[in-house]
Coordinates of C-alpha atoms and ligand atoms in Angstrom, one line a residue:
M1 CA -10.1 39.5 10.7
E2 CA -6.6 40.0 12.1
Q3 CA -4.5 36.8 12.3
N4 CA -3.1 36.8 15.8
S5 CA 0.1 35.3 16.9
L6 CA 0.2 33.1 19.9
Q7 CA 2.0 35.8 21.9
Q8 CA -0.7 38.3 21.1
V9 CA -3.3 35.8 22.1
S10 CA -1.6 35.1 25.4
R11 CA -1.9 38.7 26.4
R12 CA -5.5 38.9 25.4
N13 CA -6.2 35.7 27.3
F14 CA -4.9 37.2 30.5
M15 CA -7.5 39.9 30.2
K16 CA -10.3 37.6 29.2
G17 CA -9.5 35.2 32.0
A18 CA -10.3 38.1 34.4
L19 CA -13.5 38.9 32.6
V20 CA -15.0 35.5 32.3
A21 CA -13.7 33.5 35.1
G22 CA -12.9 36.0 37.8
A23 CA -9.6 37.2 39.2
A24 CA -8.6 33.9 40.8
T25 CA -8.7 32.1 37.6
A26 CA -6.9 34.9 35.8
A27 CA -4.1 34.5 38.3
M28 CA -3.9 30.8 37.6
G29 CA -4.1 31.5 33.9
L30 CA -1.0 33.7 34.2
A31 CA 1.0 30.9 35.7
A32 CA 0.0 28.5 32.9
C33 CA 0.3 30.9 30.1
S34 CA 3.6 32.4 30.9
P35 CA 6.5 31.6 28.5
S36 CA 9.0 28.9 29.3
S37 CA 11.9 30.1 31.4
P38 CA 15.5 29.1 30.7
S39 CA 15.6 27.3 34.1
D40 CA 13.2 24.8 32.6
A41 CA 16.1 23.4 30.5
G42 CA 18.2 20.7 31.9
N43 CA 15.4 18.8 33.8
L44 CA 15.4 16.0 31.3
A45 CA 17.8 13.1 31.2
D46 CA 19.5 13.1 27.8
T47 CA 18.6 10.3 25.5
G48 CA 21.2 11.2 23.0
S49 CA 23.8 13.8 22.3
A50 CA 25.4 15.5 19.4
S51 CA 28.3 13.1 19.6
S52 CA 26.2 10.0 20.0
V53 CA 23.5 10.6 17.4
D54 CA 24.1 11.2 13.7
W55 CA 21.2 13.2 12.4
D56 CA 19.9 12.0 9.1
Q57 CA 18.3 15.3 8.3
E58 CA 17.5 18.5 10.0
A59 CA 14.8 21.3 9.7
D60 CA 13.6 24.2 11.8
I61 CA 10.5 22.2 12.8
V62 CA 9.9 18.4 12.8
I63 CA 6.2 17.5 13.0
V64 CA 5.1 14.0 14.0
G65 CA 1.7 13.3 12.4
G66 CA 0.4 15.0 9.3
G67 CA -3.3 14.8 10.1
T68 CA -5.5 17.8 11.0
G69 CA -3.2 19.7 13.4
G70 CA 0.1 18.5 11.8
S71 CA -0.7 19.6 8.3
C72 CA -2.0 23.0 9.4
A73 CA 1.2 23.5 11.6
A74 CA 3.3 22.5 8.6
L75 CA 1.6 24.9 6.2
A76 CA 1.6 27.9 8.6
A77 CA 5.2 27.3 9.4
A78 CA 6.4 26.8 5.9
E79 CA 4.5 29.8 4.6
A80 CA 6.2 31.9 7.3
G81 CA 9.6 30.7 6.0
A82 CA 10.5 27.8 8.2
S83 CA 11.9 24.5 6.9
V84 CA 9.6 21.7 7.9
I85 CA 9.7 17.9 8.0
V86 CA 6.5 16.0 8.6
I87 CA 6.6 12.3 9.7
E88 CA 3.3 10.7 8.9
A89 CA 2.3 7.0 9.4
N90 CA -0.3 7.2 6.6
N91 CA 0.3 7.6 2.9
S92 CA -1.4 11.1 2.8
I93 CA -2.3 14.0 5.0
G94 CA -5.6 14.4 6.8
G95 CA -5.8 11.9 9.6
S96 CA -9.1 11.8 11.4
G97 CA -9.8 15.2 9.9
A98 CA -10.4 13.5 6.6
L99 CA -13.0 11.1 8.2
C100 CA -14.9 13.4 10.5
G101 CA -18.3 15.1 10.2
G102 CA -16.5 18.2 8.8
A103 CA -18.0 20.8 11.2
I104 CA -15.7 23.6 12.3
V105 CA -16.7 26.0 15.1
G106 CA -15.7 29.6 14.6
A107 CA -16.9 33.0 15.8
G108 CA -16.3 36.3 14.0
T109 CA -15.6 34.7 10.6
K110 CA -15.9 36.4 7.3
M111 CA -18.5 33.9 6.3
Q112 CA -20.6 34.9 9.3
A113 CA -20.3 38.6 8.2
E114 CA -21.3 37.7 4.6
A115 CA -24.3 35.8 6.0
G116 CA -25.3 39.0 7.9
I117 CA -24.4 37.7 11.4
E118 CA -23.1 40.7 13.3
G119 CA -21.3 41.0 16.5
D120 CA -20.2 37.4 17.0
N121 CA -16.6 37.0 18.3
G122 CA -14.3 34.9 20.4
D123 CA -15.5 36.5 23.6
A124 CA -19.1 35.5 22.8
L125 CA -18.0 31.9 21.9
L126 CA -16.1 31.7 25.1
R127 CA -19.1 32.9 27.1
D128 CA -21.4 30.4 25.5
T129 CA -18.9 27.6 25.8
Q130 CA -18.4 28.3 29.5
A131 CA -22.2 28.4 30.0
S132 CA -22.7 25.0 28.3
L133 CA -19.8 23.4 30.1
E134 CA -21.1 24.7 33.5
A135 CA -24.5 23.3 32.6
M136 CA -22.9 19.9 31.9
F137 CA -20.2 19.7 34.6
G138 CA -21.3 22.2 37.3
P139 CA -20.7 25.8 38.2
D140 CA -17.1 25.2 39.4
H141 CA -16.0 23.9 36.0
V142 CA -13.7 26.8 35.2
E143 CA -12.1 26.5 38.6
H144 CA -11.7 22.7 38.1
V145 CA -10.0 23.2 34.7
G146 CA -7.7 25.8 36.4
D147 CA -4.6 26.8 34.4
D148 CA -5.7 24.9 31.4
W149 CA -8.7 27.2 30.9
C150 CA -6.3 29.3 28.8
I151 CA -6.6 26.6 26.1
T152 CA -10.4 27.1 26.0
E153 CA -9.8 30.8 25.7
L154 CA -7.2 30.3 23.0
H155 CA -9.5 28.1 21.0
C156 CA -12.5 30.5 21.3
A157 CA -10.4 33.5 20.3
E158 CA -8.7 31.9 17.3
A159 CA -11.2 29.3 15.8
G160 CA -12.8 32.0 13.7
N161 CA -9.4 33.0 12.3
T162 CA -8.8 29.4 11.4
V163 CA -12.0 29.2 9.3
D164 CA -10.9 32.4 7.4
W165 CA -7.4 31.0 7.0
L166 CA -8.8 27.7 5.5
V167 CA -11.0 29.6 3.1
E168 CA -8.0 31.8 2.1
H169 CA -6.2 28.5 1.3
G170 CA -9.0 27.4 -1.0
V171 CA -10.7 24.9 1.3
D172 CA -14.4 24.6 0.3
I173 CA -16.5 25.5 3.3
V174 CA -20.3 26.2 3.5
G175 CA -22.5 27.7 6.2
P176 CA -22.4 28.9 8.9
S177 CA -25.1 26.7 10.3
Q178 CA -26.7 27.0 13.7
Q179 CA -26.3 24.2 16.2
P180 CA -29.5 23.5 18.2
G181 CA -29.1 25.2 21.6
Q182 CA -26.5 27.7 20.4
P183 CA -27.6 31.4 20.1
V184 CA -25.9 32.0 16.7
A185 CA -24.8 30.1 13.6
R186 CA -21.1 29.1 14.1
L187 CA -20.7 25.8 12.4
H188 CA -18.7 26.0 9.2
M189 CA -19.0 22.8 7.2
L190 CA -16.4 21.3 4.8
Y191 CA -17.9 20.7 1.4
P192 CA -18.9 18.3 0.0
D193 CA -17.5 16.5 3.1
A194 CA -14.4 16.2 5.2
S195 CA -12.5 13.9 2.7
A196 CA -12.0 16.9 0.4
W197 CA -9.7 19.3 2.2
P198 CA -6.5 17.2 2.3
S199 CA -6.3 17.2 -1.5
V200 CA -6.5 21.1 -1.4
I201 CA -3.9 21.5 1.3
Q202 CA -1.4 18.7 0.4
P203 CA -0.3 20.4 -2.9
Q204 CA 0.2 23.7 -1.0
L205 CA 2.5 21.9 1.5
E206 CA 4.5 20.4 -1.3
E207 CA 4.7 23.8 -3.0
A208 CA 5.8 25.5 0.2
G209 CA 8.7 23.0 0.4
V210 CA 7.4 20.8 3.3
D211 CA 9.3 17.5 3.3
L212 CA 6.4 15.0 3.7
K213 CA 7.7 11.6 4.9
F214 CA 4.7 9.3 4.4
N215 CA 4.4 5.7 5.6
T216 CA 6.8 6.6 8.4
K217 CA 6.1 6.4 12.1
G218 CA 7.7 8.5 14.8
A219 CA 8.9 6.3 17.7
E220 CA 11.1 8.2 20.1
L221 CA 12.0 11.7 21.1
I222 CA 15.7 12.4 21.6
V223 CA 16.7 14.8 24.4
E224 CA 19.9 16.7 24.4
S225 CA 21.0 19.1 27.2
G226 CA 17.5 19.0 28.6
R227 CA 15.8 19.9 25.3
V228 CA 13.8 17.8 22.9
V229 CA 15.8 18.1 19.7
D230 CA 15.1 15.1 17.5
V231 CA 12.6 12.5 16.4
K232 CA 13.7 8.9 15.8
T233 CA 11.4 6.9 13.4
E234 CA 10.3 3.4 14.0
G235 CA 12.6 0.4 13.5
A236 CA 16.2 -0.6 14.2
S237 CA 17.3 1.3 11.2
G238 CA 15.0 4.3 11.9
S239 CA 16.1 7.7 10.9
Y240 CA 16.9 10.7 13.1
Y241 CA 15.3 14.1 12.3
K242 CA 16.7 17.0 14.1
A243 CA 14.5 20.0 14.9
N244 CA 16.3 23.3 15.4
K245 CA 13.2 25.2 16.6
G246 CA 10.9 22.6 18.0
V247 CA 9.3 19.2 17.6
V248 CA 5.5 19.3 17.2
M249 CA 3.6 16.1 18.3
A250 CA 0.4 16.0 16.2
T251 CA -0.4 12.3 16.4
G252 CA -4.0 12.6 17.6
S253 CA -5.0 10.7 20.8
I254 CA -5.1 7.1 21.9
E255 CA -8.4 6.0 20.2
A256 CA -6.8 3.1 18.3
S257 CA -5.0 1.7 21.4
K258 CA -7.1 -1.2 22.8
E259 CA -4.6 -1.5 25.6
W260 CA -5.1 2.1 26.7
R261 CA -8.9 1.8 26.4
K262 CA -8.9 -1.3 28.5
K263 CA -7.9 0.8 31.4
I264 CA -11.4 2.0 31.8
Y265 CA -13.6 0.1 29.3
T266 CA -14.8 -3.5 29.2
L267 CA -13.0 -5.9 26.9
A268 CA -15.9 -5.7 24.4
Q269 CA -15.9 -1.9 24.4
S270 CA -12.1 -1.9 24.0
N271 CA -12.3 -4.2 21.0
V272 CA -14.4 -1.7 19.0
E273 CA -12.2 -0.6 16.1
A274 CA -11.2 3.1 15.9
S275 CA -12.1 5.0 12.7
N276 CA -8.5 6.1 12.5
K277 CA -6.5 3.0 13.2
L278 CA -3.2 4.8 13.1
N279 CA -3.8 7.0 16.1
D280 CA -2.6 4.2 18.4
G281 CA -1.2 6.4 21.2
T282 CA 2.4 6.0 20.2
G283 CA 2.7 9.8 20.1
I284 CA 1.3 10.2 23.6
R285 CA 3.7 7.5 24.8
M286 CA 6.6 9.3 23.2
M287 CA 5.7 12.4 25.1
C288 CA 5.2 10.6 28.4
K289 CA 8.6 9.0 28.0
V290 CA 10.2 12.5 28.1
G291 CA 8.1 13.5 31.1
A292 CA 4.9 14.9 29.7
D293 CA 1.9 14.9 32.0
T294 CA -1.4 13.4 30.8
T295 CA -4.9 14.5 31.6
E296 CA -7.2 12.4 33.7
Y297 CA -8.5 9.5 31.7
T298 CA -12.3 9.5 31.9
A299 CA -15.1 7.7 30.1
M300 CA -15.5 10.7 27.8
A301 CA -12.2 9.7 26.2
A302 CA -12.3 7.2 23.3
A303 CA -15.9 6.1 23.9
P304 CA -17.4 3.9 21.2
A305 CA -20.4 5.1 19.2
L306 CA -22.8 3.9 16.5
F307 CA -21.8 5.5 13.2
C308 CA -23.2 5.5 9.7
T309 CA -23.6 7.7 6.5
A310 CA -25.9 9.9 8.6
G311 CA -23.1 10.5 11.1
N312 CA -23.1 9.6 14.8
A313 CA -26.3 7.5 15.0
S314 CA -26.0 7.3 18.8
H315 CA -27.5 10.8 19.0
W316 CA -30.9 9.8 17.4
Y317 CA -30.9 6.0 17.6
E318 CA -33.2 5.8 20.6
L319 CA -35.7 8.3 19.0
L320 CA -35.8 6.2 15.8
M321 CA -36.1 2.9 17.7
N322 CA -38.2 3.6 20.8
Q323 CA -40.4 6.5 19.8
M324 CA -40.7 5.6 16.1
G325 CA -40.4 1.8 16.0
A326 CA -37.7 1.2 13.4
I327 CA -35.9 -2.1 13.3
L328 CA -32.2 -3.1 13.1
V329 CA -31.2 -6.1 11.0
D330 CA -27.9 -7.8 9.9
S331 CA -26.7 -8.2 6.3
Q332 CA -29.0 -11.2 5.9
G333 CA -32.0 -9.1 6.8
K334 CA -32.4 -10.8 10.2
R335 CA -33.1 -9.0 13.5
F336 CA -30.6 -10.0 16.2
A337 CA -31.7 -8.1 19.4
S338 CA -34.5 -6.0 20.9
E339 CA -34.3 -2.6 19.3
N340 CA -35.2 -1.1 22.7
T341 CA -31.7 -1.9 23.9
P342 CA -29.8 1.4 24.7
S343 CA -27.4 2.4 21.9
G344 CA -24.3 2.0 24.1
E345 CA -25.2 -1.7 24.5
M346 CA -26.5 -2.2 21.0
L347 CA -23.3 -1.1 19.5
L348 CA -21.5 -3.9 21.2
T349 CA -24.0 -6.4 19.8
V350 CA -23.5 -4.9 16.3
D351 CA -19.8 -5.2 16.8
A352 CA -20.1 -8.9 17.7
L353 CA -21.9 -9.7 14.4
T354 CA -19.7 -11.6 11.9
D355 CA -19.3 -8.6 9.5
R356 CA -19.6 -6.0 12.4
Q357 CA -22.4 -4.1 10.7
A358 CA -26.1 -3.6 10.8
F359 CA -28.9 -1.7 9.0
L360 CA -31.7 0.6 10.3
V361 CA -35.0 -0.1 8.5
Y362 CA -38.0 2.2 8.8
D363 CA -41.0 3.2 6.6
A364 CA -42.7 6.3 5.3
A365 CA -45.1 6.5 8.3
I366 CA -42.0 6.9 10.6
A367 CA -40.2 9.3 8.3
E368 CA -43.3 11.6 8.0
T369 CA -43.8 11.9 11.8
P370 CA -43.0 15.4 12.9
E371 CA -40.7 14.3 15.7
M372 CA -38.6 12.3 13.2
S373 CA -38.7 14.5 10.2
T374 CA -37.7 17.6 12.2
Q375 CA -34.9 15.8 14.2
P376 CA -31.8 18.0 13.7
M377 CA -28.9 16.2 11.9
L378 CA -25.4 17.5 11.6
T379 CA -24.7 15.8 8.4
I380 CA -26.6 17.8 5.8
R381 CA -24.3 18.2 2.9
G382 CA -24.1 21.8 1.9
S383 CA -25.5 23.3 5.1
G384 CA -24.6 21.4 8.2
Y385 CA -27.4 21.2 10.7
G386 CA -30.8 20.5 9.2
P387 CA -33.9 18.4 9.7
F388 CA -33.9 14.6 9.2
S389 CA -36.2 15.1 6.2
E390 CA -33.5 17.1 4.4
L391 CA -31.0 14.3 5.1
E392 CA -33.3 11.8 3.5
G393 CA -33.2 13.9 0.3
Q394 CA -29.5 13.7 0.0
E395 CA -27.9 11.1 -2.3
G396 CA -26.0 8.3 -0.6
K397 CA -27.3 9.0 2.9
V398 CA -30.5 6.9 2.9
F399 CA -31.7 4.0 0.6
F400 CA -35.3 3.9 -0.6
G401 CA -37.6 1.2 -2.2
D402 CA -41.2 0.8 -2.9
T403 CA -40.9 -2.7 -1.7
I404 CA -38.9 -4.3 1.0
E405 CA -36.9 -6.3 -1.5
E406 CA -36.1 -3.1 -3.5
V407 CA -34.8 -1.2 -0.6
A408 CA -32.8 -4.2 0.6
E409 CA -31.3 -4.6 -2.8
A410 CA -30.2 -1.0 -2.8
A411 CA -28.7 -1.2 0.6
G412 CA -26.8 -4.5 0.1
V413 CA -29.1 -6.4 2.5
D414 CA -30.4 -9.9 1.5
P415 CA -33.8 -9.1 -0.1
A416 CA -35.6 -12.4 0.6
G417 CA -34.2 -12.5 4.2
L418 CA -35.4 -9.0 5.0
A419 CA -38.8 -9.5 3.4
A420 CA -39.4 -12.7 5.4
E421 CA -38.2 -11.0 8.6
I422 CA -40.4 -8.0 8.2
E423 CA -43.5 -10.2 7.5
K424 CA -42.9 -12.1 10.7
Y425 CA -42.0 -8.9 12.7
N426 CA -45.2 -7.1 11.5
A427 CA -47.4 -9.9 12.5
N428 CA -45.8 -10.0 16.0
A429 CA -45.9 -6.2 16.4
A430 CA -49.6 -6.2 15.5
A431 CA -50.1 -8.7 18.3
G432 CA -48.0 -6.5 20.6
S433 CA -45.3 -9.1 21.2
D434 CA -41.8 -10.0 20.1
P435 CA -41.2 -13.7 20.9
D436 CA -37.8 -13.6 19.2
F437 CA -36.1 -10.8 21.3
G438 CA -38.7 -9.5 23.7
R439 CA -39.1 -6.0 22.3
T440 CA -41.8 -4.2 24.3
N441 CA -41.9 -0.7 22.8
F442 CA -42.9 -0.6 19.2
G443 CA -43.1 3.2 19.0
I444 CA -45.7 4.5 16.6
A445 CA -45.2 1.5 14.4
T446 CA -47.7 -0.7 16.3
A447 CA -48.4 -2.8 13.2
G448 CA -44.8 -2.9 12.1
L449 CA -43.3 -1.4 9.0
T450 CA -46.1 -1.2 6.4
K451 CA -46.0 2.1 4.5
P452 CA -43.8 2.5 1.4
P453 CA -41.5 3.8 0.4
Y454 CA -39.3 1.9 2.8
R455 CA -36.0 3.2 4.0
I456 CA -32.6 1.8 5.1
I457 CA -29.7 3.7 6.7
G458 CA -26.6 1.6 6.7
P459 CA -24.3 0.1 7.2
V460 CA -24.3 1.1 10.8
Y461 CA -21.2 0.1 12.8
A462 CA -19.5 0.6 16.1
T463 CA -16.5 2.8 16.1
V464 CA -14.3 5.0 18.3
M465 CA -14.2 8.4 16.6
S466 CA -11.8 10.2 18.8
G467 CA -9.7 10.0 21.9
A468 CA -9.9 13.3 23.7
F469 CA -7.0 12.2 26.0
G470 CA -3.6 13.8 25.9
V471 CA -1.0 15.9 27.5
G472 CA -1.2 19.3 29.2
V473 CA 0.1 22.3 27.1
T474 CA 0.5 26.0 27.6
D475 CA -1.3 28.4 25.3
K476 CA 1.9 28.4 23.2
L477 CA 1.2 24.6 22.8
E478 CA 4.4 23.9 24.8
V479 CA 4.1 20.5 26.4
L480 CA 4.0 20.5 30.2
D481 CA 5.7 17.9 32.5
T482 CA 4.2 16.5 35.7
L483 CA 5.4 19.5 37.7
G484 CA 3.6 21.8 35.4
E485 CA 6.8 23.0 33.8
V486 CA 7.5 23.4 30.1
I487 CA 9.4 20.6 28.4
P488 CA 11.8 22.6 26.2
G489 CA 11.6 22.1 22.5
L490 CA 8.4 20.0 22.7
Y491 CA 5.0 21.2 21.4
A492 CA 1.7 19.4 20.8
T493 CA -1.5 20.0 18.9
G494 CA -5.0 18.6 18.4
E495 CA -6.7 15.9 20.3
G496 CA -3.6 14.9 22.2
A497 CA -3.0 18.4 23.6
H498 CA -5.4 20.2 25.9
G499 CA -4.9 19.3 29.5
L500 CA -8.0 19.5 31.7
A501 CA -9.6 21.8 29.1
K502 CA -10.5 18.7 27.1
D503 CA -14.2 19.1 27.9
F504 CA -14.7 22.0 25.5
L505 CA -14.0 19.4 22.8
T506 CA -17.4 17.9 23.4
G507 CA -19.3 20.4 21.3
A508 CA -20.0 19.7 17.7
G509 CA -17.0 20.7 15.6
G510 CA -14.9 21.5 18.8
K511 CA -12.4 18.8 18.4
F512 CA -11.8 19.3 14.7
S513 CA -11.7 23.1 15.2
W514 CA -9.2 22.8 18.0
A515 CA -6.9 20.5 16.0
L516 CA -6.9 22.9 13.0
T517 CA -6.5 26.0 15.2
S518 CA -3.8 24.7 17.5
G519 CA -1.9 23.4 14.4
R520 CA -2.1 26.7 12.6
L521 CA -1.0 28.6 15.7
V522 CA 1.9 26.5 16.7
G523 CA 3.3 26.4 13.1
S524 CA 3.3 30.2 12.9
Y525 CA 4.6 30.6 16.4
L526 CA 7.6 28.3 15.9
A527 CA 8.4 29.9 12.6
S528 CA 8.6 33.2 14.4
L529 CA 11.2 32.1 16.9
Ligands
FAD601 C1 -15.7 9.4 12.1 C2 -15.3 10.6 12.9 C3 -16.2 11.6 13.1 C4 -15.8 12.8 13.8 N1 -16.7 13.7 14.1 C5 -16.4 14.9 14.7 C6 -17.3 15.9 14.9 O1 -18.4 15.8 14.5 N2 -16.8 17.1 15.5 C7 -15.5 17.2 15.9 O2 -15.2 18.2 16.4 N3 -14.7 16.2 15.7 C8 -15.0 15.1 15.1 N4 -14.1 14.1 15.0 C9 -12.8 14.2 15.6 C10 -11.9 15.1 14.8 O3 -11.8 14.7 13.4 C11 -10.5 15.0 15.4 O4 -10.6 15.4 16.8 C12 -9.4 15.8 14.8 O5 -9.4 15.6 13.4 C13 -8.1 15.4 15.4 O6 -7.0 16.0 14.8 P1 -5.5 15.6 15.2 O7 -4.6 16.4 14.4 O8 -5.4 15.7 16.7 O9 -5.4 14.1 14.8 P2 -5.5 13.5 13.4 O10 -6.1 14.3 12.4 O11 -6.0 12.1 13.5 O12 -4.0 13.4 13.0 C14 -3.1 12.5 13.6 C15 -2.1 12.0 12.5 O13 -1.0 11.4 13.2 C16 -0.7 10.2 12.5 N5 0.1 9.4 13.4 C17 -0.4 8.8 14.6 N6 0.6 8.3 15.3 C18 1.8 8.5 14.5 C19 3.1 8.2 14.7 N7 3.6 7.6 15.8 N8 4.0 8.6 13.8 C20 3.6 9.3 12.6 N9 2.3 9.6 12.4 C21 1.4 9.2 13.4 C22 -2.0 9.7 12.0 O14 -1.8 8.8 10.9 C23 -2.7 10.9 11.7 O15 -2.6 11.3 10.3 C24 -14.5 12.9 14.3 C25 -13.5 11.9 14.0 C26 -13.9 10.8 13.3 C27 -12.9 9.8 12.9

């Protein structure tokens, strides 16, 4: 598959805009996707000047954040001959991308062709994405997204190339796997999981000469003659890194910022820890300080979820509890609430436990029920989507025991505590009552959990996986200001860069795929300037 440059994609996008969204949207797309004009320069107040700031080091491109988007941007740029500095708060690359489910959406990939999947391409992915977004948000969704729809187009056109690019760089990917509801297999899964790819990419960054500055936090963007030219790092004695071609903000979103989340969430929801505690929104604030426009902040952004070794439990929690009749216990093996509580509320109860974790307990009768055993799960190592029964067969995902004590021991739950709790629970369930917590729906387990082998999934904990809140960008990943004009010298990738197009990130693998893709594209684009 041809590796497109951003400029090529822009031209293609104008045409696709007309095809998929009608002439009106295409015209709006033209406005958003046009390159920055020289008149954009000079709108920003200078925060420094060549005479007032002594640069500590300079490079063609300075990237803040060496996570998913940042490391791809760095690799693409360095391989195209650019000098690159990466400022990363952590001590290694990867960011949220090393913690995620590892699914990458991509259409028209070599892996699809090898699997005999013919005819899938970016246009088909865009068509299906638009259809699912319209089903979720209404028929005027594309019109609502307006100019920013070119980001959805860019993602759909280029995600497949990103998968091929990762494979070419030695990243182990399996699949493709078909997401329920999608017409074709498009999910490409990192193997054995998402923690592996940084150790493949980081040596290549080092070999390509990328200057990786770990344990260093970007704090401020310096503007000179209306152009973002430099990044200052945190602290009174922070360093100044000058970017001759552009600064790329790849700092994720605001998921670890309780203050930001408090703007729309309750205190308890805001207190839930983010999976990636370093994505604290400083990058978004840095961009706002030089005039960047942020997207609307809605409840989709940075929502807490129940997470465990089997991925995002919120998706199947209510099936396992209400229809099946599993129970939820703490580390002492004690129940602490009615399992009929909706997952959005239950995660806050879990988060309020002393060690902020709980364990899902069920038995063979539940596991063997067709509704449960065929429940699609995204976390099947080696294939992606697969039935719950397959997940149960994978080491480290579910604990088993022929007795309650045995399964408790394996999962790190107090064996005596759990055995006593289940004995009491079973007696109450058989009588159809729950004097402790008022559970009314026991699912199919009307006599409680009685059939070995018993199972535990855990620990289960509340977390904020992603932010999906950020700044508006053009399809060259140039950051836009509040007037919709390009901020010269400033680019952004990943979860912090999408404008109103953020809703396409909701699909499985969409956020991760966008971060990888936007990073790869902005890196090669800046290197070509
Ligand atoms: C548990 C979990 C499950 C997920 N599951 C899915 C899924 O199923 N599907 C999906 O599509 N997506 C999923 N995601 C989201 C996906 O991983 C992210 O959307 C994507 O990796 C974001 O990439 P990014 O480059 O924007 O941010 P990141 O990869 O997080 O990179 C940001 C980097 O910036 C650094 N940083 C932050 N601030 C600064 C600063 N001021 N200075 C220097 N460095 C800074 C951080 O340390 C980090 O390395 C999941 C995420 C998590 C955590």
